[in-house]
């Protein structure tokens, strides 16, 4: 029975739109390419850092290895915990399984096994190449390689404990947060800030490793020393890795590793079982307090109520609070951190580039700013999909399609533009970009925002038609391709020695071309695609 | 054409219209699957019209085409005289629609949703106020309930708000797709009574349901759809005895077809 239940979880995870053989194969190839890319990158980074760290003191690289392995395990466990939240506490799943003659222990065992398998796969892919790289660099015997393969098996068990506990925390927290928009917003902002800082750290670390300069900046003596001290606190990861390199204390380290694993599993299983049974019996479902808002309900006219609805869809839906609204507010901060660290690292370490091709830097800045802005905006540009099931309402209310579509596209355009302009002004004031670059970036960025919102909505409407070729991906792709294309123009012109003004000119022409469809009676297309949308 | 002109035209057309729902030779296919095969149906003013059929017979597709969620491939649908393809906005302004699954903007409160719907139909404030209070009391929703987010509602409460939204603008035609699913017995009885009262006031009700008792109890006429066409049309006003045997007639339709 457990095998069938595990298989059910697998099928459920893969459920979705039916895929053609071609898109299925493409998905697999892309996934493999992504994993290969990540593995190559981490091995390269570790390889470069290994040499530098060993200059401080012998053993620094080992401590750094433990830190990275622990970070991988922790991130994977939290990520698996997030997924486990759905696997363990999905309402429909509980409803269906709750009526079947299957014991709770079988259910929990199957779900935990599935979480373990997922976690094992990820930790294996990300950790074993690092361990092998370290063994090659240090010249260890085959014993190290053999026991490295068992590392993901053991550590994934420890990770499952963390995943189970975190899934309960996520679920309880989610239930509290779900009913409070301001809290959702605050958490999303904190999350985005944390991501900015982590991104800045990783980017700086990567550029330092790439630059090949002497150890300075992030990799300070203090940091390396504190990593060495901290590594002993990383529990089973530290004990397992020490067991790999130290042949003398195998038994105590094995016992300590297993002890940690068992303790983590035990805490995780008990917490998850208690929460599963408690949520299943519905004890934690509580009604929220109702705000006493005694106000008259005013019937509105014009476009105001449509704009308000769009605003509500973005600001009161947790999906968009996390994927769009919070990022929008954090975008100026995010752009500032990344552009300033990029500039300082490039100027400090890649002087040759700056000396011979100064215009490339402005192109690189443009690329980063445009990428942030268009990637954030792309998540909100699918205004029709954002409706979900309530798209029915859009179809049967007696309001002109153009009016509805314009209201839909206007709100994300205004919000994205405000955030984008603030980012540019912040970068300009802090002298991270010059005036010309900021003006050109502003025009190009606005063109991308307007295109994805006002023209992209046609692709989104097209996707609502039964049997239509899906085109929504064009919007997402364009959000990435347009900035890269502008950078390529900048790069090529800089390399062949053409004045930067020509690249600005070409970028301006491209921007105008991007928004030109708006001048060709898009309203008619709105009507056509709106009528063709088939719901249900 | 100004809004006043549109409303005036609407009133004139409505007054003239004998068949508030007029479906002529409607065809609809999904790829190679031909679902509606020249469906003809005329619903009279002031009647409760039932539309029944087994799963997959084309009931929902018909309703979807009528309310504009789907476009028919061929044929014409007129609501209160307005062609749904040529004058979609005018057609839409004449009906209220309740789908089988309660669908509303769940991030809004009940009040906000009704405000949105009323604004969409360009309602007059005083008319909204009176309809709102009448419907809220009829469906037994408290002020507290109406100030709560719809996503926190039970299925039955969501259905009540959707019923309220479909009636808030006082439509000429009330179209309901499986309206009784998830309603408690008290509200069920209220709804049944309302459906009848609505038709008695000269409005038209078009309802689909799998609940034969409901259909037999409230409808003046019933159409049975089978394989994309109306296979049987029963007029209870002329043959009242058939109310008792609706289930049998329904099953016989499919037995006859060997299904």
CSV table of C-alpha atoms in Angstrom, one decimal, chain A residues 16-222:
chain,number,residue,atom,x,y,z
A,16,UNK,CA,-0.9,19.5,-14.7
A,17,UNK,CA,-1.5,20.4,-18.3
A,18,UNK,CA,-1.0,17.5,-20.7
A,19,UNK,CA,2.3,17.9,-22.4
A,20,UNK,CA,3.3,17.0,-25.9
A,21,UNK,CA,6.3,14.6,-26.3
A,22,UNK,CA,8.3,17.5,-27.6
A,23,UNK,CA,7.7,19.8,-24.7
A,24,UNK,CA,8.2,16.9,-22.2
A,25,UNK,CA,11.6,16.2,-23.8
A,26,UNK,CA,12.5,19.9,-23.8
A,27,UNK,CA,11.6,20.1,-20.1
A,28,UNK,CA,13.9,17.2,-19.3
A,29,UNK,CA,16.7,18.6,-21.3
A,30,UNK,CA,16.3,22.0,-19.7
A,31,UNK,CA,16.2,20.4,-16.2
A,32,UNK,CA,19.4,18.4,-16.9
A,33,UNK,CA,21.1,21.6,-18.3
A,34,UNK,CA,20.1,23.5,-15.2
A,35,UNK,CA,21.5,20.8,-12.9
A,36,UNK,CA,24.7,20.5,-15.0
A,37,UNK,CA,25.1,24.3,-14.9
A,38,UNK,CA,24.6,24.5,-11.2
A,39,UNK,CA,27.1,21.6,-10.6
A,40,UNK,CA,29.7,23.1,-12.9
A,41,UNK,CA,29.3,26.5,-11.3
A,42,UNK,CA,29.6,25.2,-7.7
A,43,UNK,CA,32.6,23.0,-8.6
A,44,UNK,CA,34.3,25.9,-10.3
A,45,UNK,CA,33.6,28.3,-7.5
A,46,UNK,CA,34.8,25.8,-4.9
A,47,UNK,CA,37.9,25.0,-6.9
A,48,UNK,CA,38.9,28.7,-7.1
A,49,UNK,CA,38.2,29.4,-3.5
A,50,UNK,CA,40.0,26.3,-2.3
A,51,UNK,CA,43.4,27.6,-3.3
A,52,UNK,CA,42.8,31.0,-1.8
A,53,UNK,CA,41.5,29.6,1.5
A,54,UNK,CA,44.5,27.3,2.0
A,55,UNK,CA,46.7,30.4,2.0
A,56,UNK,CA,45.2,31.4,5.4
A,57,UNK,CA,45.7,28.1,7.2
A,58,UNK,CA,45.5,24.4,6.4
A,59,UNK,CA,42.0,23.2,7.1
A,60,UNK,CA,40.2,26.4,6.1
A,61,UNK,CA,39.0,24.8,2.8
A,62,UNK,CA,37.7,21.8,4.8
A,63,UNK,CA,35.7,24.2,7.1
A,64,UNK,CA,34.4,26.0,4.0
A,65,UNK,CA,33.4,22.7,2.4
A,66,UNK,CA,31.4,21.8,5.6
A,67,UNK,CA,29.7,25.2,5.5
A,68,UNK,CA,28.7,24.8,1.9
A,69,UNK,CA,27.4,21.2,2.4
A,70,UNK,CA,25.5,22.3,5.5
A,71,UNK,CA,24.0,25.3,3.5
A,72,UNK,CA,23.0,22.9,0.7
A,73,UNK,CA,21.4,20.5,3.2
A,74,UNK,CA,19.6,23.3,5.1
A,75,UNK,CA,18.3,25.0,1.9
A,76,UNK,CA,17.2,21.7,0.4
A,77,UNK,CA,15.5,20.7,3.7
A,78,UNK,CA,13.6,24.0,4.0
A,79,UNK,CA,12.7,23.8,0.3
A,80,UNK,CA,11.5,20.2,0.8
A,81,UNK,CA,9.6,21.5,3.9
A,82,UNK,CA,7.8,24.0,1.8
A,83,UNK,CA,6.8,21.2,-0.6
A,84,UNK,CA,6.1,18.9,2.3
A,85,UNK,CA,3.5,21.4,3.5
A,86,UNK,CA,1.4,20.7,0.4
A,87,UNK,CA,2.1,16.9,0.5
A,88,UNK,CA,1.2,16.6,4.2
A,89,UNK,CA,-1.6,19.1,4.7
A,90,UNK,CA,-3.4,19.4,1.3
A,91,UNK,CA,-7.1,19.7,2.1
A,92,UNK,CA,-8.3,17.7,-0.9
A,93,UNK,CA,-5.7,15.0,-0.3
A,94,UNK,CA,-6.8,14.7,3.4
A,95,UNK,CA,-10.4,14.6,2.3
A,96,UNK,CA,-9.9,11.7,-0.2
A,97,UNK,CA,-7.4,9.7,2.0
A,98,UNK,CA,-9.4,10.3,5.1
A,99,UNK,CA,-12.3,8.3,3.7
A,100,UNK,CA,-10.1,5.4,2.6
A,101,UNK,CA,-9.3,2.4,4.8
A,102,UNK,CA,-5.6,3.4,5.1
A,103,UNK,CA,-4.0,3.8,8.5
A,104,UNK,CA,-2.5,7.2,9.4
A,105,UNK,CA,0.9,5.5,9.9
A,106,UNK,CA,0.9,4.2,6.3
A,107,UNK,CA,-0.1,7.6,5.1
A,108,UNK,CA,2.6,9.4,7.0
A,109,UNK,CA,5.2,6.8,6.1
A,110,UNK,CA,4.4,7.1,2.4
A,111,UNK,CA,4.6,10.9,2.5
A,112,UNK,CA,7.8,10.9,4.5
A,113,UNK,CA,9.4,8.4,2.1
A,114,UNK,CA,8.4,10.6,-0.8
A,115,UNK,CA,10.0,13.7,0.8
A,116,UNK,CA,13.1,11.6,1.6
A,117,UNK,CA,13.5,10.5,-2.0
A,118,UNK,CA,13.1,14.0,-3.3
A,119,UNK,CA,15.6,15.4,-0.8
A,120,UNK,CA,18.1,12.5,-1.4
A,121,UNK,CA,18.1,13.3,-5.2
A,122,UNK,CA,18.8,17.0,-4.7
A,123,UNK,CA,21.5,16.6,-2.0
A,124,UNK,CA,23.1,13.8,-4.1
A,125,UNK,CA,23.3,16.0,-7.2
A,126,UNK,CA,24.7,19.0,-5.3
A,127,UNK,CA,26.9,17.6,-2.6
A,128,UNK,CA,28.6,14.6,-4.1
A,129,UNK,CA,30.4,16.6,-6.9
A,130,UNK,CA,31.7,19.0,-4.2
A,131,UNK,CA,33.0,16.1,-2.1
A,132,UNK,CA,34.7,14.6,-5.1
A,133,UNK,CA,36.3,18.0,-6.0
A,134,UNK,CA,37.6,18.3,-2.5
A,135,UNK,CA,39.0,14.8,-2.6
A,136,UNK,CA,40.7,15.4,-5.9
A,137,UNK,CA,42.2,18.7,-4.7
A,138,UNK,CA,43.4,17.1,-1.5
A,139,UNK,CA,44.5,13.8,-3.1
A,140,UNK,CA,42.4,11.5,-0.9
A,141,UNK,CA,42.2,7.7,-1.2
A,142,UNK,CA,39.3,5.8,-2.8
A,143,UNK,CA,37.8,5.3,0.7
A,144,UNK,CA,36.8,9.0,0.7
A,145,UNK,CA,35.0,8.6,-2.7
A,146,UNK,CA,33.1,5.5,-1.6
A,147,UNK,CA,31.9,6.9,1.7
A,148,UNK,CA,31.0,10.2,-0.1
A,149,UNK,CA,28.4,8.4,-2.0
A,150,UNK,CA,26.7,7.4,1.2
A,151,UNK,CA,26.7,11.0,2.4
A,152,UNK,CA,23.4,12.0,0.8
A,153,UNK,CA,21.7,8.9,2.1
A,154,UNK,CA,22.5,9.7,5.7
A,155,UNK,CA,22.3,13.5,5.6
A,156,UNK,CA,18.9,13.4,3.7
A,157,UNK,CA,17.5,11.5,6.7
A,158,UNK,CA,18.6,14.3,8.9
A,159,UNK,CA,17.2,16.8,6.4
A,160,UNK,CA,13.8,15.0,6.4
A,161,UNK,CA,13.5,15.7,10.1
A,162,UNK,CA,14.1,19.4,9.5
A,163,UNK,CA,11.7,19.3,6.5
A,164,UNK,CA,8.9,17.8,8.6
A,165,UNK,CA,9.3,20.3,11.4
A,166,UNK,CA,9.6,23.2,9.0
A,167,UNK,CA,6.5,22.0,7.0
A,168,UNK,CA,4.5,22.2,10.2
A,169,UNK,CA,5.9,25.7,11.0
A,170,UNK,CA,5.1,26.8,7.4
A,171,UNK,CA,1.6,25.4,7.6
A,172,UNK,CA,0.8,27.0,10.9
A,173,UNK,CA,2.4,30.2,9.9
A,174,UNK,CA,0.7,30.1,6.5
A,175,UNK,CA,-2.7,29.8,8.2
A,176,UNK,CA,-2.0,32.9,10.4
A,177,UNK,CA,-0.5,34.9,7.5
A,178,UNK,CA,-3.2,33.9,5.0
A,179,UNK,CA,-5.7,36.0,6.9
A,180,UNK,CA,-3.6,39.1,7.3
A,181,UNK,CA,-2.5,41.1,4.2
A,182,UNK,CA,-0.2,43.4,6.1
A,183,UNK,CA,1.7,40.5,7.7
A,184,UNK,CA,2.0,38.9,4.2
A,185,UNK,CA,3.4,42.0,2.8
A,186,UNK,CA,5.8,42.5,5.7
A,187,UNK,CA,7.1,38.9,5.4
A,188,UNK,CA,7.4,39.2,1.6
A,189,UNK,CA,9.5,42.4,2.1
A,190,UNK,CA,11.7,40.8,4.7
A,191,UNK,CA,12.1,37.7,2.4
A,192,UNK,CA,13.0,39.9,-0.5
A,193,UNK,CA,15.5,41.9,1.5
A,194,UNK,CA,17.1,38.7,2.8
A,195,UNK,CA,17.3,37.4,-0.8
A,196,UNK,CA,18.9,40.7,-1.9
A,197,UNK,CA,21.6,40.4,0.7
A,198,UNK,CA,22.3,36.7,0.0
A,199,UNK,CA,22.4,37.5,-3.7
A,200,UNK,CA,24.9,40.3,-3.0
A,201,UNK,CA,27.0,38.0,-0.9
A,202,UNK,CA,27.1,35.2,-3.5
A,203,UNK,CA,27.7,37.6,-6.4
A,204,UNK,CA,30.6,39.3,-4.6
A,205,UNK,CA,32.0,35.9,-3.6
A,206,UNK,CA,31.7,34.7,-7.2
A,207,UNK,CA,33.3,37.8,-8.7
A,208,UNK,CA,36.1,37.6,-6.1
A,209,UNK,CA,36.8,34.0,-7.0
A,210,UNK,CA,36.6,34.9,-10.7
A,211,UNK,CA,38.9,37.9,-10.4
A,212,UNK,CA,41.8,35.7,-9.1
A,213,UNK,CA,43.1,38.6,-6.9
A,214,UNK,CA,44.5,38.1,-3.5
A,215,UNK,CA,42.0,37.4,-0.7
A,216,UNK,CA,40.3,40.6,0.3
A,217,UNK,CA,36.8,41.9,0.5
A,218,UNK,CA,34.3,39.3,1.6
A,219,UNK,CA,36.9,36.6,2.2
A,220,UNK,CA,38.6,38.4,5.1
A,221,UNK,CA,40.7,36.6,7.6
A,222,UNK,CA,38.0,37.2,10.3
